Structure formats: structure tokens, C-alpha cells
């Protein structure tokens, strides 16, 4: 899971760096990276699908998980609202944007995750009691909502207005979360990669990737969406391919593990690097333009530096920093006290 999470974190950066690009390379990179957010949702469901969940005390369980999510969401929303105001673009409804994930474009992910956390206990019980029926129902709801969203963007119909945009509702992401719960319940993910199996999944991935890129080129209006039926197939193909690749080694390297631990802070902070750079460079004469790879390296490196700095603060978890390791006293041989490092999760 460390390897899959690290790959998804790097892909999120690529989505934002390459968005709005007109070149063919930018379009391809942008589309191939769009597995990231749905895969993060799937990983969340997989992490929450274990046996020892305190579902008999749902409020306590929800509050414990929100302690990890809500403080960074609120604090980073305030940061982005202040940055916009400082650069002469204040929000018309800052309080509403703070509460609804509109302080900056990438924060919608947390709003979706909070909705799924509210529904966690009934979804968990449904997957336990009727796993196949629950998965099928989630697939039907998700694909139907994705079709409705795509149709509205293509001006085929008009959906009734809601306080939240449809792309911030949990419904078009429901399949990924339920699939994570289902996979954890069924224990269907392979522990070791088989080269023949890997080759077959790689072919499936290439076919689904080709479909995604073709759709974005022919229908550029929906190319900015991560909620399309073709992308849904691509997400599962990408997740399985990454899982098989990462399972070829018994343990991922320390940079991969470190990136996995810093993934939440990187997700929260990297748009700040882009925002500050854009505001600075447009004031230069002449304006400085970066190539895609230069912009990507700058954004990823800057976001990681912020993530490392935040994680090193005493209360860095309030800003989404990696959980700090604390010594745990354990009894070793002959009753001798030993210190072992453990994560404060």
C-alpha cells in the first residue's frame, strides 16, 4: 500500500501541473494521472475494511478519524483563502467556501471523504452482509451519476441545482470506497506478483489508458473530469497494476515509504507552491515559462519540503503532517525494558 499511495500522491501533483495545457504531452500526462483521487478513495476504504473496527460506537469512531482530517482541512483552507485575498482575489463567500471545500480546487477530496466517513458504518455492515449486492449497487449508482455529470457538461441535459457541486458529492466516488471495503473483506488482492498475471494486467492497463486519452481528445469538455466511466475502468486497472508491481519486492525502499507517509501533507501543500510561483512569475518582465517537467519537479520538490517541515513541527499533524514516531516501552527477554519505535496513528 505504501507504493500505491506514493504513486497516487505523485500523480495528484501531475494532474494540477498539467491541467489547462494545450500540448499533446500535457494532455496525455494529465489523463494518465487521473487515477489518483479515486485510488486514494479506494485505499481509504481498504484501510477501513478490517475486522477490528469499532462500529458499535460509530460517533466515537467518526470523531477519531475526523481528528486526522478536519484540522488540516480547516487550516489549509484558511491559508488558501488568505493567499487569494492577499493577491487581490478574495472569495465572495469565504465561510461557505471554507465549509464546502471551495477554498481551493483540490480540497473537494476531503469533503467527499467526510461524506463517506459519515456513511461508513452502514456501508461496512452492508459489505459484510451482502458483499456482491452492495458492490453491484455501488457500481450502478456511481456509473449513473458519472454519466449524468458528463451529460450536463456536454449540454445534453441540465441537473437540478444543489448547494454543493455534483462533483463534490460522495455518489460518483461510492464505488471506489465500497470496492476498498470489499477487497479488504474478500482478501482478493494478490500478495505476490506473477509475471504472466502482470503482463495481462499491463495489457488491460494500456487499453484502458488509450481509451481515456482518446476520450479526452475527442471530448475535451469532459477531459477535466476524474469522474467518467472510462476513467473508472482505468482507475481499477491502474490500481491493480501498481499493486502487482509493488508486490514484486517484499518491502518498498525508504523513499517510497517516506513519500507514502508524507502523501497527505504533499496533497495539501503542493498547490501553494504553484500559486506562489504563478503570482511571482507574472510580475516578471519577461514572464518566466517552465516546461512541464520543470514545473512538475519544482511543485513536487516544494510540496515535499513543506510536508517535511510541517511533519517536523510539534503539532504538525494539525497541518496534515506525517504521524510522529514515539518510543513504546515493551518488555524484552528476561523482563528487560526495551524501547521500540511506533507510529502515533
mmCIF file of C-alpha atoms in Angstrom:
data_model
loop_
_atom_site.group_PDB
_atom_site.id
_atom_site.type_symbol
_atom_site.label_atom_id
_atom_site.label_comp_id
_atom_site.label_asym_id
_atom_site.label_seq_id
_atom_site.Cartn_x
_atom_site.Cartn_y
_atom_site.Cartn_z
ATOM 1 C CA UNK A 1 0.000 0.000 0.000
ATOM 2 C CA UNK A 2 2.933 2.355 0.549
ATOM 3 C CA UNK A 3 3.931 2.057 -3.096
ATOM 4 C CA UNK A 4 0.393 2.567 -4.395
ATOM 5 C CA UNK A 5 -0.156 5.570 -2.130
ATOM 6 C CA UNK A 6 3.165 7.132 -3.139
ATOM 7 C CA UNK A 7 2.349 6.746 -6.837
ATOM 8 C CA UNK A 8 -1.086 8.311 -6.315
ATOM 9 C CA UNK A 9 0.457 11.265 -4.460
ATOM 10 C CA UNK A 10 2.879 11.960 -7.319
ATOM 11 C CA UNK A 11 0.033 11.612 -9.819
ATOM 12 C CA UNK A 12 -2.026 14.270 -7.996
ATOM 13 C CA UNK A 13 0.812 16.729 -8.495
ATOM 14 C CA UNK A 14 0.908 15.886 -12.215
ATOM 15 C CA UNK A 15 -2.837 16.487 -12.575
ATOM 16 C CA UNK A 16 -2.539 20.036 -11.270
ATOM 17 C CA UNK A 17 0.718 20.872 -13.040
ATOM 18 C CA UNK A 18 -0.544 19.694 -16.438
ATOM 19 C CA UNK A 19 -4.119 20.989 -16.185
ATOM 20 C CA UNK A 20 -5.072 23.506 -18.835
ATOM 21 C CA UNK A 21 -2.188 22.506 -21.081
ATOM 22 C CA UNK A 22 -2.824 22.507 -24.808
ATOM 23 C CA UNK A 23 0.036 20.292 -25.928
ATOM 24 C CA UNK A 24 -0.406 16.598 -26.618
ATOM 25 C CA UNK A 25 2.150 15.610 -23.994
ATOM 26 C CA UNK A 26 0.387 17.608 -21.292
ATOM 27 C CA UNK A 27 -2.960 16.093 -22.216
ATOM 28 C CA UNK A 28 -1.582 12.552 -22.058
ATOM 29 C CA UNK A 29 0.197 13.160 -18.735
ATOM 30 C CA UNK A 30 -2.902 14.781 -17.271
ATOM 31 C CA UNK A 31 -5.196 11.949 -18.272
ATOM 32 C CA UNK A 32 -2.852 9.153 -17.216
ATOM 33 C CA UNK A 33 -2.526 10.725 -13.769
ATOM 34 C CA UNK A 34 -6.270 10.868 -13.151
ATOM 35 C CA UNK A 35 -6.368 7.550 -11.352
ATOM 36 C CA UNK A 36 -5.010 9.330 -8.275
ATOM 37 C CA UNK A 37 -8.029 10.697 -6.394
ATOM 38 C CA UNK A 38 -10.349 7.694 -6.928
ATOM 39 C CA UNK A 39 -7.484 5.410 -5.934
ATOM 40 C CA UNK A 40 -6.986 7.389 -2.723
ATOM 41 C CA UNK A 41 -10.690 6.829 -2.007
ATOM 42 C CA UNK A 42 -10.251 3.101 -2.649
ATOM 43 C CA UNK A 43 -7.226 2.946 -0.346
ATOM 44 C CA UNK A 44 -9.255 4.671 2.369
ATOM 45 C CA UNK A 45 -11.960 2.046 2.070
ATOM 46 C CA UNK A 46 -9.363 -0.727 2.081
ATOM 47 C CA UNK A 47 -7.797 0.694 5.238
ATOM 48 C CA UNK A 48 -11.201 0.910 6.948
ATOM 49 C CA UNK A 49 -12.333 -2.578 5.965
ATOM 50 C CA UNK A 50 -10.529 -4.577 8.635
ATOM 51 C CA UNK A 51 -12.212 -6.790 11.176
ATOM 52 C CA UNK A 52 -11.432 -4.824 14.338
ATOM 53 C CA UNK A 53 -13.499 -1.704 13.643
ATOM 54 C CA UNK A 54 -15.376 -0.060 16.495
ATOM 55 C CA UNK A 55 -18.692 0.059 14.613
ATOM 56 C CA UNK A 56 -20.698 -0.321 17.832
ATOM 57 C CA UNK A 57 -19.582 3.204 18.757
ATOM 58 C CA UNK A 58 -19.925 4.993 15.393
ATOM 59 C CA UNK A 59 -19.760 8.513 16.800
ATOM 60 C CA UNK A 60 -16.519 7.823 18.645
ATOM 61 C CA UNK A 61 -15.073 6.174 15.549
ATOM 62 C CA UNK A 62 -16.083 9.113 13.357
ATOM 63 C CA UNK A 63 -14.616 11.672 15.767
ATOM 64 C CA UNK A 64 -11.329 9.778 15.981
ATOM 65 C CA UNK A 65 -10.947 9.785 12.217
ATOM 66 C CA UNK A 66 -12.005 13.416 11.911
ATOM 67 C CA UNK A 67 -9.201 14.440 14.273
ATOM 68 C CA UNK A 68 -6.802 13.457 11.496
ATOM 69 C CA UNK A 69 -8.778 15.072 8.651
ATOM 70 C CA UNK A 70 -10.655 18.151 9.844
ATOM 71 C CA UNK A 71 -7.881 20.294 11.433
ATOM 72 C CA UNK A 72 -5.644 20.159 8.312
ATOM 73 C CA UNK A 73 -8.656 20.801 6.093
ATOM 74 C CA UNK A 74 -9.711 23.895 8.038
ATOM 75 C CA UNK A 75 -6.200 25.298 8.490
ATOM 76 C CA UNK A 76 -5.158 24.829 4.863
ATOM 77 C CA UNK A 77 -8.487 26.248 3.685
ATOM 78 C CA UNK A 78 -7.746 29.371 5.710
ATOM 79 C CA UNK A 79 -4.246 29.532 4.192
ATOM 80 C CA UNK A 80 -5.589 29.397 0.632
ATOM 81 C CA UNK A 81 -8.337 31.921 1.392
ATOM 82 C CA UNK A 82 -5.747 34.340 2.806
ATOM 83 C CA UNK A 83 -3.410 33.818 -0.147
ATOM 84 C CA UNK A 84 -6.200 34.616 -2.610
ATOM 85 C CA UNK A 85 -7.138 37.705 -0.620
ATOM 86 C CA UNK A 86 -3.508 38.828 -0.435
ATOM 87 C CA UNK A 87 -3.208 38.658 -4.218
ATOM 88 C CA UNK A 88 -6.348 40.686 -4.794
ATOM 89 C CA UNK A 89 -8.776 37.822 -5.458
ATOM 90 C CA UNK A 90 -10.826 37.471 -2.266
ATOM 91 C CA UNK A 91 -13.654 34.939 -2.185
ATOM 92 C CA UNK A 92 -17.194 36.314 -2.225
ATOM 93 C CA UNK A 93 -18.363 33.736 0.354
ATOM 94 C CA UNK A 94 -15.247 32.722 2.264
ATOM 95 C CA UNK A 95 -17.067 30.975 5.121
ATOM 96 C CA UNK A 96 -19.140 28.869 2.753
ATOM 97 C CA UNK A 97 -16.097 28.066 0.641
ATOM 98 C CA UNK A 98 -14.212 27.048 3.769
ATOM 99 C CA UNK A 99 -17.012 24.717 4.861
ATOM 100 C CA UNK A 100 -17.720 23.255 1.418
ATOM 101 C CA UNK A 101 -14.185 22.631 0.170
ATOM 102 C CA UNK A 102 -14.172 25.587 -2.192
ATOM 103 C CA UNK A 103 -11.233 27.428 -0.637
ATOM 104 C CA UNK A 104 -9.025 25.818 -3.279
ATOM 105 C CA UNK A 105 -9.899 23.445 -6.067
ATOM 106 C CA UNK A 106 -8.168 20.333 -4.687
ATOM 107 C CA UNK A 107 -9.833 20.405 -1.258
ATOM 108 C CA UNK A 108 -13.021 18.797 -2.585
ATOM 109 C CA UNK A 109 -11.399 15.422 -1.890
ATOM 110 C CA UNK A 110 -11.714 15.916 1.861
ATOM 111 C CA UNK A 111 -15.378 16.890 1.569
ATOM 112 C CA UNK A 112 -16.037 13.653 -0.338
ATOM 113 C CA UNK A 113 -14.084 11.669 2.241
ATOM 114 C CA UNK A 114 -16.057 13.198 5.134
ATOM 115 C CA UNK A 115 -19.342 12.200 3.477
ATOM 116 C CA UNK A 116 -18.095 8.638 3.064
ATOM 117 C CA UNK A 117 -16.967 8.590 6.703
ATOM 118 C CA UNK A 118 -20.484 9.604 7.754
ATOM 119 C CA UNK A 119 -21.844 6.640 5.785
ATOM 120 C CA UNK A 120 -19.064 4.296 6.887
ATOM 121 C CA UNK A 121 -20.939 2.101 9.383
ATOM 122 C CA UNK A 122 -23.924 1.243 7.128
ATOM 123 C CA UNK A 123 -21.577 0.670 4.180
ATOM 124 C CA UNK A 124 -19.303 -1.522 6.292
ATOM 125 C CA UNK A 125 -22.243 -3.612 7.516
ATOM 126 C CA UNK A 126 -23.699 -3.885 4.008
ATOM 127 C CA UNK A 127 -20.403 -5.166 2.619
ATOM 128 C CA UNK A 128 -20.195 -7.704 5.449
ATOM 129 C CA UNK A 129 -23.735 -8.999 4.975
ATOM 130 C CA UNK A 130 -24.149 -8.826 1.183
ATOM 131 C CA UNK A 131 -20.777 -8.024 -0.399
ATOM 132 C CA UNK A 132 -21.657 -8.738 -4.038
ATOM 133 C CA UNK A 133 -25.031 -6.983 -3.945
ATOM 134 C CA UNK A 134 -23.515 -3.942 -2.216
ATOM 135 C CA UNK A 135 -20.694 -3.752 -4.745
ATOM 136 C CA UNK A 136 -23.150 -4.026 -7.649
ATOM 137 C CA UNK A 137 -25.418 -1.327 -6.204
ATOM 138 C CA UNK A 138 -22.449 0.996 -5.616
ATOM 139 C CA UNK A 139 -21.270 0.420 -9.193
ATOM 140 C CA UNK A 140 -24.724 1.219 -10.591
ATOM 141 C CA UNK A 141 -25.066 4.425 -8.551
ATOM 142 C CA UNK A 142 -21.532 5.591 -9.307
ATOM 143 C CA UNK A 143 -21.676 4.991 -13.052
ATOM 144 C CA UNK A 144 -25.160 6.531 -13.309
ATOM 145 C CA UNK A 145 -24.017 9.694 -11.521
ATOM 146 C CA UNK A 146 -20.871 9.890 -13.639
ATOM 147 C CA UNK A 147 -22.971 9.670 -16.809
ATOM 148 C CA UNK A 148 -25.278 12.419 -15.518
ATOM 149 C CA UNK A 149 -22.332 14.702 -14.712
ATOM 150 C CA UNK A 150 -20.708 14.104 -18.108
ATOM 151 C CA UNK A 151 -24.021 14.691 -19.877
ATOM 152 C CA UNK A 152 -24.521 18.028 -18.148
ATOM 153 C CA UNK A 153 -21.035 19.202 -19.090
ATOM 154 C CA UNK A 154 -21.728 18.189 -22.699
ATOM 155 C CA UNK A 155 -25.023 20.170 -22.524
ATOM 156 C CA UNK A 156 -27.129 17.068 -23.112
ATOM 157 C CA UNK A 157 -29.304 17.846 -20.081
ATOM 158 C CA UNK A 158 -29.433 20.059 -17.006
ATOM 159 C CA UNK A 159 -29.280 18.698 -13.488
ATOM 160 C CA UNK A 160 -31.209 20.410 -10.676
ATOM 161 C CA UNK A 161 -29.004 22.840 -8.737
ATOM 162 C CA UNK A 162 -27.620 21.795 -5.367
ATOM 163 C CA UNK A 163 -25.705 23.725 -2.675
ATOM 164 C CA UNK A 164 -22.674 21.559 -3.451
ATOM 165 C CA UNK A 165 -21.462 20.792 -6.983
ATOM 166 C CA UNK A 166 -22.227 17.245 -8.046
ATOM 167 C CA UNK A 167 -18.501 16.539 -8.289
ATOM 168 C CA UNK A 168 -18.207 17.111 -4.514
ATOM 169 C CA UNK A 169 -20.895 14.590 -3.648
ATOM 170 C CA UNK A 170 -19.962 11.107 -2.483
ATOM 171 C CA UNK A 171 -22.139 9.305 -5.056
ATOM 172 C CA UNK A 172 -19.733 9.391 -8.058
ATOM 173 C CA UNK A 173 -16.966 8.075 -5.766
ATOM 174 C CA UNK A 174 -19.056 5.486 -3.912
ATOM 175 C CA UNK A 175 -17.862 2.526 -5.985
ATOM 176 C CA UNK A 176 -14.206 3.150 -5.136
ATOM 177 C CA UNK A 177 -14.800 3.295 -1.389
ATOM 178 C CA UNK A 178 -17.061 0.234 -1.397
ATOM 179 C CA UNK A 179 -14.569 -1.604 -3.601
ATOM 180 C CA UNK A 180 -11.890 -0.906 -0.999
ATOM 181 C CA UNK A 181 -14.092 -2.322 1.749
ATOM 182 C CA UNK A 182 -14.968 -5.295 -0.452
ATOM 183 C CA UNK A 183 -11.372 -6.071 -1.346
ATOM 184 C CA UNK A 184 -10.346 -5.981 2.307
ATOM 185 C CA UNK A 185 -13.290 -8.205 3.210
ATOM 186 C CA UNK A 186 -12.681 -10.685 0.389
ATOM 187 C CA UNK A 187 -8.912 -10.511 0.638
ATOM 188 C CA UNK A 188 -8.698 -10.682 -3.155
ATOM 189 C CA UNK A 189 -5.537 -8.646 -3.764
ATOM 190 C CA UNK A 190 -2.544 -10.894 -4.566
ATOM 191 C CA UNK A 191 0.339 -10.846 -2.136
ATOM 192 C CA UNK A 192 2.977 -11.696 -4.743
ATOM 193 C CA UNK A 193 3.232 -10.641 -8.353
ATOM 194 C CA UNK A 194 3.052 -13.298 -11.039
ATOM 195 C CA UNK A 195 4.822 -12.259 -14.246
ATOM 196 C CA UNK A 196 2.158 -13.754 -16.507
ATOM 197 C CA UNK A 197 -0.586 -12.120 -14.467
ATOM 198 C CA UNK A 198 1.361 -8.863 -14.526
ATOM 199 C CA UNK A 199 1.643 -8.974 -18.321
ATOM 200 C CA UNK A 200 -2.100 -9.493 -18.691
ATOM 201 C CA UNK A 201 -2.899 -6.593 -16.353
ATOM 202 C CA UNK A 202 -0.395 -4.400 -18.220
ATOM 203 C CA UNK A 203 -2.243 -5.050 -21.488
ATOM 204 C CA UNK A 204 -5.556 -4.174 -19.805
ATOM 205 C CA UNK A 205 -3.989 -1.016 -18.423
ATOM 206 C CA UNK A 206 -2.701 0.071 -21.843
ATOM 207 C CA UNK A 207 -6.098 -0.487 -23.461
ATOM 208 C CA UNK A 208 -7.917 1.463 -20.738
ATOM 209 C CA UNK A 209 -5.294 4.243 -20.888
ATOM 210 C CA UNK A 210 -5.713 4.526 -24.655
ATOM 211 C CA UNK A 211 -9.477 4.838 -24.203
ATOM 212 C CA UNK A 212 -9.048 7.562 -21.574
ATOM 213 C CA UNK A 213 -6.680 9.636 -23.732
ATOM 214 C CA UNK A 214 -8.908 9.221 -26.802
ATOM 215 C CA UNK A 215 -11.984 10.355 -24.873
ATOM 216 C CA UNK A 216 -10.176 13.450 -23.596
ATOM 217 C CA UNK A 217 -9.038 14.397 -27.101
ATOM 218 C CA UNK A 218 -12.421 13.892 -28.739
ATOM 219 C CA UNK A 219 -14.459 15.367 -25.883
ATOM 220 C CA UNK A 220 -12.174 17.975 -24.291
ATOM 221 C CA UNK A 221 -15.066 19.405 -22.275
ATOM 222 C CA UNK A 222 -15.099 16.316 -20.033
ATOM 223 C CA UNK A 223 -11.336 15.829 -20.164
ATOM 224 C CA UNK A 224 -11.027 17.878 -16.978
ATOM 225 C CA UNK A 225 -13.160 15.369 -15.062
ATOM 226 C CA UNK A 226 -11.909 12.491 -12.968
ATOM 227 C CA UNK A 227 -15.464 11.126 -12.933
ATOM 228 C CA UNK A 228 -16.099 9.273 -16.187
ATOM 229 C CA UNK A 229 -16.992 5.645 -16.869
ATOM 230 C CA UNK A 230 -13.856 5.166 -18.975
ATOM 231 C CA UNK A 231 -11.727 6.589 -16.150
ATOM 232 C CA UNK A 232 -13.409 4.261 -13.668
ATOM 233 C CA UNK A 233 -12.159 1.262 -15.623
ATOM 234 C CA UNK A 234 -8.728 2.898 -15.864
ATOM 235 C CA UNK A 235 -8.605 3.502 -12.098
ATOM 236 C CA UNK A 236 -9.082 -0.177 -11.286
ATOM 237 C CA UNK A 237 -6.598 -1.243 -13.967
ATOM 238 C CA UNK A 238 -4.036 1.241 -12.632
ATOM 239 C CA UNK A 239 -4.586 0.187 -9.032
ATOM 240 C CA UNK A 240 -4.154 -3.490 -9.828
ATOM 241 C CA UNK A 241 -1.063 -2.845 -11.955
ATOM 242 C CA UNK A 242 0.543 -0.729 -9.243
ATOM 243 C CA UNK A 243 -0.286 -3.340 -6.598
ATOM 244 C CA UNK A 244 1.311 -6.113 -8.647
ATOM 245 C CA UNK A 245 4.400 -4.033 -9.397
ATOM 246 C CA UNK A 246 4.840 -3.054 -5.762
ATOM 247 C CA UNK A 247 4.349 -6.650 -4.608
ATOM 248 C CA UNK A 248 7.390 -7.787 -6.604
ATOM 249 C CA UNK A 249 9.540 -6.660 -3.667
ATOM 250 C CA UNK A 250 8.990 -7.746 -0.091
ATOM 251 C CA UNK A 251 9.418 -4.209 1.238
ATOM 252 C CA UNK A 252 9.426 -0.872 -0.598
ATOM 253 C CA UNK A 253 12.503 1.352 -0.379
ATOM 254 C CA UNK A 254 12.669 4.045 2.289
ATOM 255 C CA UNK A 255 11.979 6.924 -0.178
ATOM 256 C CA UNK A 256 8.730 5.201 -1.172
ATOM 257 C CA UNK A 257 7.754 4.662 2.464
ATOM 258 C CA UNK A 258 8.641 8.262 3.296
ATOM 259 C CA UNK A 259 6.614 9.590 0.365
ATOM 260 C CA UNK A 260 3.669 7.464 1.463
ATOM 261 C CA UNK A 261 3.825 8.915 4.980
ATOM 262 C CA UNK A 262 4.074 12.456 3.583
ATOM 263 C CA UNK A 263 1.386 11.976 0.935
ATOM 264 C CA UNK A 264 -1.390 13.822 2.807
ATOM 265 C CA UNK A 265 0.808 16.836 3.552
ATOM 266 C CA UNK A 266 2.054 16.846 -0.051
ATOM 267 C CA UNK A 267 -1.500 16.785 -1.333
ATOM 268 C CA UNK A 268 -2.444 19.738 0.881
ATOM 269 C CA UNK A 269 0.626 21.893 0.250
ATOM 270 C CA UNK A 270 1.741 21.495 -3.367
ATOM 271 C CA UNK A 271 -0.892 23.883 -4.855
ATOM 272 C CA UNK A 272 0.556 26.609 -2.625
ATOM 273 C CA UNK A 273 3.892 26.236 -4.434
ATOM 274 C CA UNK A 274 2.148 26.585 -7.792
ATOM 275 C CA UNK A 275 0.109 29.575 -6.609
ATOM 276 C CA UNK A 276 3.094 31.489 -5.270
ATOM 277 C CA UNK A 277 5.179 30.734 -8.357
ATOM 278 C CA UNK A 278 2.437 31.899 -10.721
ATOM 279 C CA UNK A 279 1.926 35.135 -8.820
ATOM 280 C CA UNK A 280 5.654 35.817 -8.792
ATOM 281 C CA UNK A 281 6.416 34.982 -12.406
ATOM 282 C CA UNK A 282 3.602 37.031 -13.958
ATOM 283 C CA UNK A 283 5.181 40.081 -12.339
ATOM 284 C CA UNK A 284 8.485 39.468 -14.102
ATOM 285 C CA UNK A 285 9.470 41.034 -17.407
ATOM 286 C CA UNK A 286 9.544 38.890 -19.385
ATOM 287 C CA UNK A 287 7.285 36.308 -17.769
ATOM 288 C CA UNK A 288 9.126 33.075 -16.953
ATOM 289 C CA UNK A 289 7.643 29.959 -18.516
ATOM 290 C CA UNK A 290 8.615 26.497 -17.346
ATOM 291 C CA UNK A 291 8.461 23.269 -19.274
ATOM 292 C CA UNK A 292 6.160 20.584 -17.952
ATOM 293 C CA UNK A 293 8.933 18.556 -16.326
ATOM 294 C CA UNK A 294 10.441 21.693 -14.767
ATOM 295 C CA UNK A 295 7.102 22.761 -13.330
ATOM 296 C CA UNK A 296 6.470 19.246 -12.048
ATOM 297 C CA UNK A 297 9.838 18.939 -10.319
ATOM 298 C CA UNK A 298 9.506 22.401 -8.770
ATOM 299 C CA UNK A 299 5.979 21.708 -7.478
ATOM 300 C CA UNK A 300 6.732 18.212 -6.194
ATOM 301 C CA UNK A 301 10.000 19.255 -4.528
ATOM 302 C CA UNK A 302 8.455 22.379 -2.989
ATOM 303 C CA UNK A 303 5.453 20.432 -1.723
ATOM 304 C CA UNK A 304 7.682 17.765 -0.215
ATOM 305 C CA UNK A 305 9.817 20.369 1.533
ATOM 306 C CA UNK A 306 6.694 21.872 3.068
ATOM 307 C CA UNK A 307 5.455 18.387 4.001
ATOM 308 C CA UNK A 308 8.743 17.551 5.721
ATOM 309 C CA UNK A 309 8.799 20.898 7.538
ATOM 310 C CA UNK A 310 5.190 20.508 8.673
ATOM 311 C CA UNK A 311 5.782 16.935 9.840
ATOM 312 C CA UNK A 312 8.707 18.094 11.962
ATOM 313 C CA UNK A 313 6.616 20.580 13.929
ATOM 314 C CA UNK A 314 5.418 19.578 17.422
ATOM 315 C CA UNK A 315 1.816 19.848 16.271
ATOM 316 C CA UNK A 316 2.458 19.125 12.621
ATOM 317 C CA UNK A 317 -0.390 16.619 12.423
ATOM 318 C CA UNK A 318 -2.797 19.566 12.664
ATOM 319 C CA UNK A 319 -1.445 20.627 9.253
ATOM 320 C CA UNK A 320 -1.585 17.152 7.787
ATOM 321 C CA UNK A 321 1.970 16.178 8.645
ATOM 322 C CA UNK A 322 3.061 12.562 8.857
ATOM 323 C CA UNK A 323 2.276 10.857 12.192
ATOM 324 C CA UNK A 324 5.228 11.255 14.520
ATOM 325 C CA UNK A 325 7.008 8.172 15.772
ATOM 326 C CA UNK A 326 7.023 7.777 19.527
ATOM 327 C CA UNK A 327 9.010 5.294 21.627
ATOM 328 C CA UNK A 328 6.896 2.499 23.038
ATOM 329 C CA UNK A 329 8.153 0.716 26.139
ATOM 330 C CA UNK A 330 7.917 -3.057 25.793
ATOM 331 C CA UNK A 331 9.220 -5.961 27.819
ATOM 332 C CA UNK A 332 12.030 -7.860 26.141
ATOM 333 C CA UNK A 333 13.724 -11.052 27.177
ATOM 334 C CA UNK A 334 14.199 -11.660 30.903
ATOM 335 C CA UNK A 335 11.756 -8.847 31.681
ATOM 336 C CA UNK A 336 14.170 -6.168 30.431
ATOM 337 C CA UNK A 337 12.533 -2.948 29.295
ATOM 338 C CA UNK A 338 13.086 -2.086 25.628
ATOM 339 C CA UNK A 339 12.219 0.948 23.520
ATOM 340 C CA UNK A 340 10.718 0.378 20.107
ATOM 341 C CA UNK A 341 9.595 2.964 17.630
ATOM 342 C CA UNK A 342 5.910 3.080 16.765
ATOM 343 C CA UNK A 343 3.726 5.400 14.747
ATOM 344 C CA UNK A 344 1.224 7.522 16.585
ATOM 345 C CA UNK A 345 -1.790 6.727 14.407
#
